[in-house]
Coordinates of C-alpha atoms in Angstrom, one line a residue:
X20 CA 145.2 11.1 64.9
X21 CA 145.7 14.1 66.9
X22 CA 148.5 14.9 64.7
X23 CA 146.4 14.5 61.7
X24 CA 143.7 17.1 63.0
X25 CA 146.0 19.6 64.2
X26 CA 147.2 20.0 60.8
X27 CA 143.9 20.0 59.1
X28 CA 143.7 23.1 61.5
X29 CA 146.8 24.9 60.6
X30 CA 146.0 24.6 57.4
X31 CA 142.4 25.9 57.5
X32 CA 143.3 28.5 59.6
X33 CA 146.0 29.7 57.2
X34 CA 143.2 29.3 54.6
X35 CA 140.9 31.6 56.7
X36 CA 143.2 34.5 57.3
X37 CA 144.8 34.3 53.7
X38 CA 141.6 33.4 51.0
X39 CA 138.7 34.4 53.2
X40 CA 139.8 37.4 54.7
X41 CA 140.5 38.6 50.7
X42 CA 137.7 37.7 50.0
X43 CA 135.7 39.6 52.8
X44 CA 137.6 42.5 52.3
X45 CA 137.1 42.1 48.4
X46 CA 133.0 42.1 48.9
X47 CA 133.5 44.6 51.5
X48 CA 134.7 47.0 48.9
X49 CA 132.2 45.6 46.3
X50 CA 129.3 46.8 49.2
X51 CA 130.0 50.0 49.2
X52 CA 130.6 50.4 45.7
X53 CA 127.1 48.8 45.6
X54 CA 125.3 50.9 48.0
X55 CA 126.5 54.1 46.9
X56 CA 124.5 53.6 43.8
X57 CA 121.3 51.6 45.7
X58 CA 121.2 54.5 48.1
X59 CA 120.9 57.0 45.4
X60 CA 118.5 55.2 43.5
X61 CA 116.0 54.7 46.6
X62 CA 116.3 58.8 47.6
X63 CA 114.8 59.2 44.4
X64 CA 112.2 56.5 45.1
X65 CA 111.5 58.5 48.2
X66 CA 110.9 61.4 46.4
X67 CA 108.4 60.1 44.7
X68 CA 106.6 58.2 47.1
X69 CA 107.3 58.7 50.4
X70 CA 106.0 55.4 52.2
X71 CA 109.2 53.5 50.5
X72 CA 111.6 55.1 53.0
X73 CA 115.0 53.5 52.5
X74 CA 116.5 51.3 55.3
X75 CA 120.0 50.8 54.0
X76 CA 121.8 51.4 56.9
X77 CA 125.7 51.6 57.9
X78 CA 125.9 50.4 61.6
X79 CA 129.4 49.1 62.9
X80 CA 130.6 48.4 59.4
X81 CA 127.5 46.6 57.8
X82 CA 124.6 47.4 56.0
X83 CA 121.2 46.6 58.5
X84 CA 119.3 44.3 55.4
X85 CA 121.9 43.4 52.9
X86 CA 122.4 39.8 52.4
X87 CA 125.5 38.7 50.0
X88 CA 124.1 35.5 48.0
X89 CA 127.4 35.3 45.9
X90 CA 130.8 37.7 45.4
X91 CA 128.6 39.6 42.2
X92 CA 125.0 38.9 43.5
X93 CA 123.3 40.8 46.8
X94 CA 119.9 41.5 48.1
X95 CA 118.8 44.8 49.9
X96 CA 115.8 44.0 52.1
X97 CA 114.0 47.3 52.2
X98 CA 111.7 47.5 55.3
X99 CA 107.8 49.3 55.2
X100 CA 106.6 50.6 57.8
X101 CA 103.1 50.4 59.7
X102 CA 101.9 46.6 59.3
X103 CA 99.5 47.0 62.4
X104 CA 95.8 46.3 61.1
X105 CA 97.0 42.7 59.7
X106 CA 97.1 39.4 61.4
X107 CA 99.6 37.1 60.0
X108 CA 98.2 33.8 59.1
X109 CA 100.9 30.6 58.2
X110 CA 98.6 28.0 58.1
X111 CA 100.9 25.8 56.4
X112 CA 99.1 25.4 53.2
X113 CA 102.3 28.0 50.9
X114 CA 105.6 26.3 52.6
X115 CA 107.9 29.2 53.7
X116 CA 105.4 31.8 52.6
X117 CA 102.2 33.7 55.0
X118 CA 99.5 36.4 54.0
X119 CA 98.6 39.2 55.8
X120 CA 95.1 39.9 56.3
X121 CA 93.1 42.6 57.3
X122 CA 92.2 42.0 61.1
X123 CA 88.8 43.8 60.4
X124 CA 87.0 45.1 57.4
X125 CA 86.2 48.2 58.6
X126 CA 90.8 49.1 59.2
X127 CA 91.0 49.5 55.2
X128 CA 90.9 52.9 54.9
X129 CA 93.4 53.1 58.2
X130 CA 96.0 50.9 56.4
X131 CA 99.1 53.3 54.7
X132 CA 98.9 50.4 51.7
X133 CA 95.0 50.9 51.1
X134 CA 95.3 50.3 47.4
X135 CA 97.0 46.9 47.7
X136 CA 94.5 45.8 49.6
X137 CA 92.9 43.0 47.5
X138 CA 88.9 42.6 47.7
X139 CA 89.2 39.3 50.3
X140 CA 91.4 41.5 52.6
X141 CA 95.1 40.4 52.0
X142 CA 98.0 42.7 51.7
X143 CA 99.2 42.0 48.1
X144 CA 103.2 41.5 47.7
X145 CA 102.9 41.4 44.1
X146 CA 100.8 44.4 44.1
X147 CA 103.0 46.1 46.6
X148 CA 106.7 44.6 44.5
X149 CA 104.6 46.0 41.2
X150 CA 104.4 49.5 42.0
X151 CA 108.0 49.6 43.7
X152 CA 109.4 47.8 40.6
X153 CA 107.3 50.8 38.5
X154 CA 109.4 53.5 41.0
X155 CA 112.6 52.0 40.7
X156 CA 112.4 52.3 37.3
X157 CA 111.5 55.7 37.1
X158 CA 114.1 56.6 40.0
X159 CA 117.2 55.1 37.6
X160 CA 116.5 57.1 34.5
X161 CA 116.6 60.1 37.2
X162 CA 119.3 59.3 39.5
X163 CA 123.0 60.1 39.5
X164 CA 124.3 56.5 38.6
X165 CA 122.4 56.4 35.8
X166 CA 125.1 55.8 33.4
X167 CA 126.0 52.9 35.3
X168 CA 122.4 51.1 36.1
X169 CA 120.0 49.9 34.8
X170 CA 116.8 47.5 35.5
X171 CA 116.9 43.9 34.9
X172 CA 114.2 43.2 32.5
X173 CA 111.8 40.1 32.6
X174 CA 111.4 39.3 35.8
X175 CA 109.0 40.6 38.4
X176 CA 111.4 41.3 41.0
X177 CA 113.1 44.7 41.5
X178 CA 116.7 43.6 40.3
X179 CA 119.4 46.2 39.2
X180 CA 122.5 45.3 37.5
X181 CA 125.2 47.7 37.9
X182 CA 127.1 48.1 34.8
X183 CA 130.7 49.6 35.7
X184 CA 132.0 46.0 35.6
X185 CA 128.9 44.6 34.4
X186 CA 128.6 41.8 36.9
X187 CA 126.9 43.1 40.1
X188 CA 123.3 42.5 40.7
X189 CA 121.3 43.8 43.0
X190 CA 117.5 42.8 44.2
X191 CA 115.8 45.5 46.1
X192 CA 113.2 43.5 48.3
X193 CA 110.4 45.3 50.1
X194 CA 109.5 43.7 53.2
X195 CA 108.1 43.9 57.0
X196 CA 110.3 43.3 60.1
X197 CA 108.2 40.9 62.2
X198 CA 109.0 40.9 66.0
X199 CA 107.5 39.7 69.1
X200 CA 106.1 36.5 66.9
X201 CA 107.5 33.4 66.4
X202 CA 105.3 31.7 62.7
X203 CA 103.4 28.4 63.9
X204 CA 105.2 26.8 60.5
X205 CA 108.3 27.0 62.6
X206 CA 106.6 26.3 65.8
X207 CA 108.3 22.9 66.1
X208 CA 112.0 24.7 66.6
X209 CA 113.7 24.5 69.1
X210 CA 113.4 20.6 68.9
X211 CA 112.9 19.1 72.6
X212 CA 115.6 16.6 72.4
X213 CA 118.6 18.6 71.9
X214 CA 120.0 20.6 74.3
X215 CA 121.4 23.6 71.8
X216 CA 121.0 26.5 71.4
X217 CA 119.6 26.8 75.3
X218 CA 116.4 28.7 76.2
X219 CA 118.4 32.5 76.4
X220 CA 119.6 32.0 72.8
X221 CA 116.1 30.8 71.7
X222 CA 114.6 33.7 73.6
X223 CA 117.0 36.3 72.0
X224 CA 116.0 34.5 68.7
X225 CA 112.1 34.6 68.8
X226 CA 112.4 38.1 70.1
X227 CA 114.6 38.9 66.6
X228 CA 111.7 37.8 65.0
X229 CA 112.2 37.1 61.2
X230 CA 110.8 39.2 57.7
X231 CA 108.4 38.8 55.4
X232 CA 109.5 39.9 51.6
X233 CA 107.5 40.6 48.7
X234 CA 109.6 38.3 46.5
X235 CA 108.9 35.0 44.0
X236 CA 108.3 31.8 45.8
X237 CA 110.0 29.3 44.2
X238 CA 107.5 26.7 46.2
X239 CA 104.7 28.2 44.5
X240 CA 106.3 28.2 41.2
X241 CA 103.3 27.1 38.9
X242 CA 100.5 28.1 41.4
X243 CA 98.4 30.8 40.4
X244 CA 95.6 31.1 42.8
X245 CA 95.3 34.6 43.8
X246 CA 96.5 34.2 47.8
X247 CA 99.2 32.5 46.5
X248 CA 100.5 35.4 44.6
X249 CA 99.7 37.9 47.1
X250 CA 101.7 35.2 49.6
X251 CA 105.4 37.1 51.6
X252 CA 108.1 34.8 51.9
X253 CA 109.3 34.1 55.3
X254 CA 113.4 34.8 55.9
X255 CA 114.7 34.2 58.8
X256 CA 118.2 36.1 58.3
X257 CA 118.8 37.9 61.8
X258 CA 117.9 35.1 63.9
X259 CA 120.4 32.8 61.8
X260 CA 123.2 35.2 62.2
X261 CA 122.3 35.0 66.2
X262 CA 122.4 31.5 66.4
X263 CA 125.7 31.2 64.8
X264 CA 127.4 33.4 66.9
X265 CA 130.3 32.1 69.6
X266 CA 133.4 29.6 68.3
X267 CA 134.4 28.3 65.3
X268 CA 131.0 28.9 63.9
X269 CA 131.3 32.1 61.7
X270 CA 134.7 30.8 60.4
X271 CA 133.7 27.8 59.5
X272 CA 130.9 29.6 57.3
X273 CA 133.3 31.8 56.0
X274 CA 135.5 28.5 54.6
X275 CA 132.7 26.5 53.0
X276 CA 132.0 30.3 51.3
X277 CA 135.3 30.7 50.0
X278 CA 135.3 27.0 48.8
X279 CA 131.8 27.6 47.2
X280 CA 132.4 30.7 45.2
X281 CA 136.2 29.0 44.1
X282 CA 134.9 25.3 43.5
X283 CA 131.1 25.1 43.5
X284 CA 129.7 27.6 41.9
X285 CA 128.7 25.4 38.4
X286 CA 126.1 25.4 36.3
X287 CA 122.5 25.3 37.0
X288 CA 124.0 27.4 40.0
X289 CA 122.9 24.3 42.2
X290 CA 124.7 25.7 45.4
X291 CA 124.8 29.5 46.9
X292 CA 126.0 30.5 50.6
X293 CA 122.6 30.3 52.1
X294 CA 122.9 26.5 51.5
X295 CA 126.5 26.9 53.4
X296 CA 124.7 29.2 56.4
X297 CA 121.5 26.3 56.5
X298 CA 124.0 23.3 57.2
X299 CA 126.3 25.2 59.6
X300 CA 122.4 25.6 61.7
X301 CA 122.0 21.7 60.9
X302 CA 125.8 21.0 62.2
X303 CA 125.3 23.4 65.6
X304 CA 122.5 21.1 66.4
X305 CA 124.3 17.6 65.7
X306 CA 126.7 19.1 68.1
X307 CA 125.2 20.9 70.4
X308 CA 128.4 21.6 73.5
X309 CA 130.2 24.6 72.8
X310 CA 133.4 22.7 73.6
X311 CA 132.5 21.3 69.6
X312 CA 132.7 24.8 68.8
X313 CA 136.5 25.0 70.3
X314 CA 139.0 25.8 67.7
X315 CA 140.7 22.8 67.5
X316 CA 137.7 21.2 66.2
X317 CA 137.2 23.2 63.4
X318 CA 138.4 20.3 60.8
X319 CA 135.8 17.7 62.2
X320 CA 132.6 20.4 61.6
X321 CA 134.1 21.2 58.3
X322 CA 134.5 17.8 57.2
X323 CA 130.6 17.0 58.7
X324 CA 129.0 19.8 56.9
X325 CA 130.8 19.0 53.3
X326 CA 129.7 15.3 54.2
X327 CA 126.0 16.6 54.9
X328 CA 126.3 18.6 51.7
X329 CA 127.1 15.6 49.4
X330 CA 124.0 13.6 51.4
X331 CA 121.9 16.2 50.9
X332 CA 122.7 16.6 46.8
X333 CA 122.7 13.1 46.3
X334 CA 118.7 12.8 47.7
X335 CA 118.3 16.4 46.4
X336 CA 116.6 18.0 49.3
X337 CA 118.4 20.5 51.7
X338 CA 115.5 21.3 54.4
X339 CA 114.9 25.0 55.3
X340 CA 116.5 25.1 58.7
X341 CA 113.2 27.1 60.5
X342 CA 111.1 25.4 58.0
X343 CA 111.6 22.0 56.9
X344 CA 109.0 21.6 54.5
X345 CA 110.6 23.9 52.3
X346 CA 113.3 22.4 49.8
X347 CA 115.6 24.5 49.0
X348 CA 117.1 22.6 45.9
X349 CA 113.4 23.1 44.6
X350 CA 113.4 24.2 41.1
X351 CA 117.4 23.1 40.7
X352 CA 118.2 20.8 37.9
X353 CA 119.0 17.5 39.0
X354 CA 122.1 17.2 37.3
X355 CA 123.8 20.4 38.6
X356 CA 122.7 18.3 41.7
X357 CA 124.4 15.9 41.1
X358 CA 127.7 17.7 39.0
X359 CA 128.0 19.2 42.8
X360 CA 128.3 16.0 44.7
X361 CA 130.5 14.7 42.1
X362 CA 132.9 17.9 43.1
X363 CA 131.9 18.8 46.2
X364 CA 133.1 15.2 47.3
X365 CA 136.3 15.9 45.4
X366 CA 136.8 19.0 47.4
X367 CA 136.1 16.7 51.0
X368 CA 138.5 14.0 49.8
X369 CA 141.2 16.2 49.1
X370 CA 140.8 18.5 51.9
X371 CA 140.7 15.3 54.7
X372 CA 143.9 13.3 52.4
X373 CA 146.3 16.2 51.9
X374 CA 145.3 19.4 54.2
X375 CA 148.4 21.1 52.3
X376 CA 146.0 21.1 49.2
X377 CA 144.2 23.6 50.9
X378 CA 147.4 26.2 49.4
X379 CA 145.9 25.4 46.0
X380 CA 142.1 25.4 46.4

């Protein structure tokens, strides 16, 4: 037995430092390509309206606020400043979304957004994502890239596909860095019974704090009260990243990426690497001892998540980690659901019978 999982390590770890580290360095490459032209693009939104400041960042080899979804598809989260005269209110009612609200009528005219202020008091994403989209648009037809971009049309979000190779996408998000809060919908984390991630790491989280992005809602899909379409959508990405940290944790990610964008990504696009990142959180806290985290046991949390995976296509619901009311298979047509299990349970057989498979996949 001990045999058998040694070799299943070997054998991932040679898949690690052969596919995934290509890959990495592949979307590596790809990012800067990427931001080059993102970068240009928001200097000319700057220009022309000076309270989108751009955020994209190089520190110690990564971009502060861009989030890879696939090899071809990214998201720049571009932070606002000055959020101070709001209260944020998750009262549960929009899962994974909150509104801001003014904290007094008479701070209107002391808010930097003043004109997306809606007459009830909320701070408007759509109104906010509207005139960004309107500024982005202007900004390509002006920038230096210009040969190269160009908006993605029907949709409200602020998407640019980069036409070089005619693949990349890129969604420009604008959003607000919430710290010092922790939202009440994700009040119930850490849960009492399970001794992981220990109070220091859960301190560090809360302090991280999470975002809220003027984006589409796939929960509200349908809904078209007005507080509804003014809703942010809560992301959590910095304080996932923290809590994945230490072990086997990050490579293990990095496999069931790899495996994802060779094998999984079908269509109805059921499955994308924040799916991957959400059961390596729901693994951590099944096995909460570091000593689970140890190398050697990188095999058994591999072969737990892909399990986990095929449970969770076959009832079609994969929890938001922070926020369990929040599906996210929502929206996802059930049989691309179901096409996934069907492979993704191809992929576990074949990985746990014959690790040397692992040459070919």
């Amino acid at each position: 037995m001990i045999a058998a999982q040694a070799k299943l390590v070997y054998h991932l770890n040679k898949y690690y430092n052969e596919k995934c580290q290509a890959r990495k360095a592949a979307i590596a490459k790809t990012i800067r390509e990427v931001c080059k032209v993102v970068s240009d693009v928001l200097k000319e939104v700057e220009v022309q309206e000076p309270r989108f400041i751009s955020s994209l960042n190089e520190m110690d080899n990564r971009y502060e606020g861009l989030e890879v979804i696939s090899p071809t598809e990214f998201e720049v989260v571009l932070y606002l400043n000055q959020m101070g005269v709001f209260n944020f209110v998750d009262d549960g009612s929009l899962p994974g979304c909150a509104v801001l609200k003014l904290s007094d009528g008479r701070k209107r005219s002391m808010s930097l957004w003043v004109e997306f202020i809606t007459a009830s008091g909320y701070l408007s994403a759509r109104k906010i994502r509207s005139r960004f989209q309107t500024l982005v648009a202007q900004a390509v037809d002006k920038c230096s890239y210009r040969d190269v971009v160009k908006m993605v049309a029907d949709t409200s979000e602020v998407k640019l596909r980069i036409r070089d190779r005619d693949r990349y996408v890129v969604q420009i998000t604008p959003a607000f860095k919430c710290t010092g809060i922790w939202p009440r919908s994700a009040a119930h984390w850490p849960l009492p019974h399970i001794p992981w991630p220990g109070p220091n790491r859960v301190a560090e989280v809360k302090a991280e704090g999470f975002n809220l992005l003027s984006k589409e809602c796939h929960s509200l899909a349908g809904k078209q009260s007005s507080a509804e379409s003014d809703a942010w959508v809560l992301q959590f990405a910095e304080a996932e990243n923290r809590l994945q940290m230490g072990g086997c944790r990050k490579k293990c990610l990095s496999i069931l990426k790899t495996l994802r964008d060779r094998h999984l990504e079908l269509p109805g696009q059921p499955l994308n690497n924040y799916h991957m990142k959400t059961l390596v959180s729901y693994e951590c806290e099944k096995h909460p001892r570091e000593s689970d985290w140890d190398e050697s046991c990188l095999g058994d949390r591999l072969n737990g998540i892909l399990l986990q995976l095929i449970s969770c296509l076959q009832c079609r619901r994969c929890p938001h980690y922070f926020l369990p009311n929040l599906d996210l298979f929502q929206g996802k047509p059930h049989s691309a659901l179901e096409n996934a299990a069907k492979q993704t349970w191809r992929l576990a057989r074949e990985i746990l019978t014959n690790p040397k498979s692992l040459e070919k996949l």
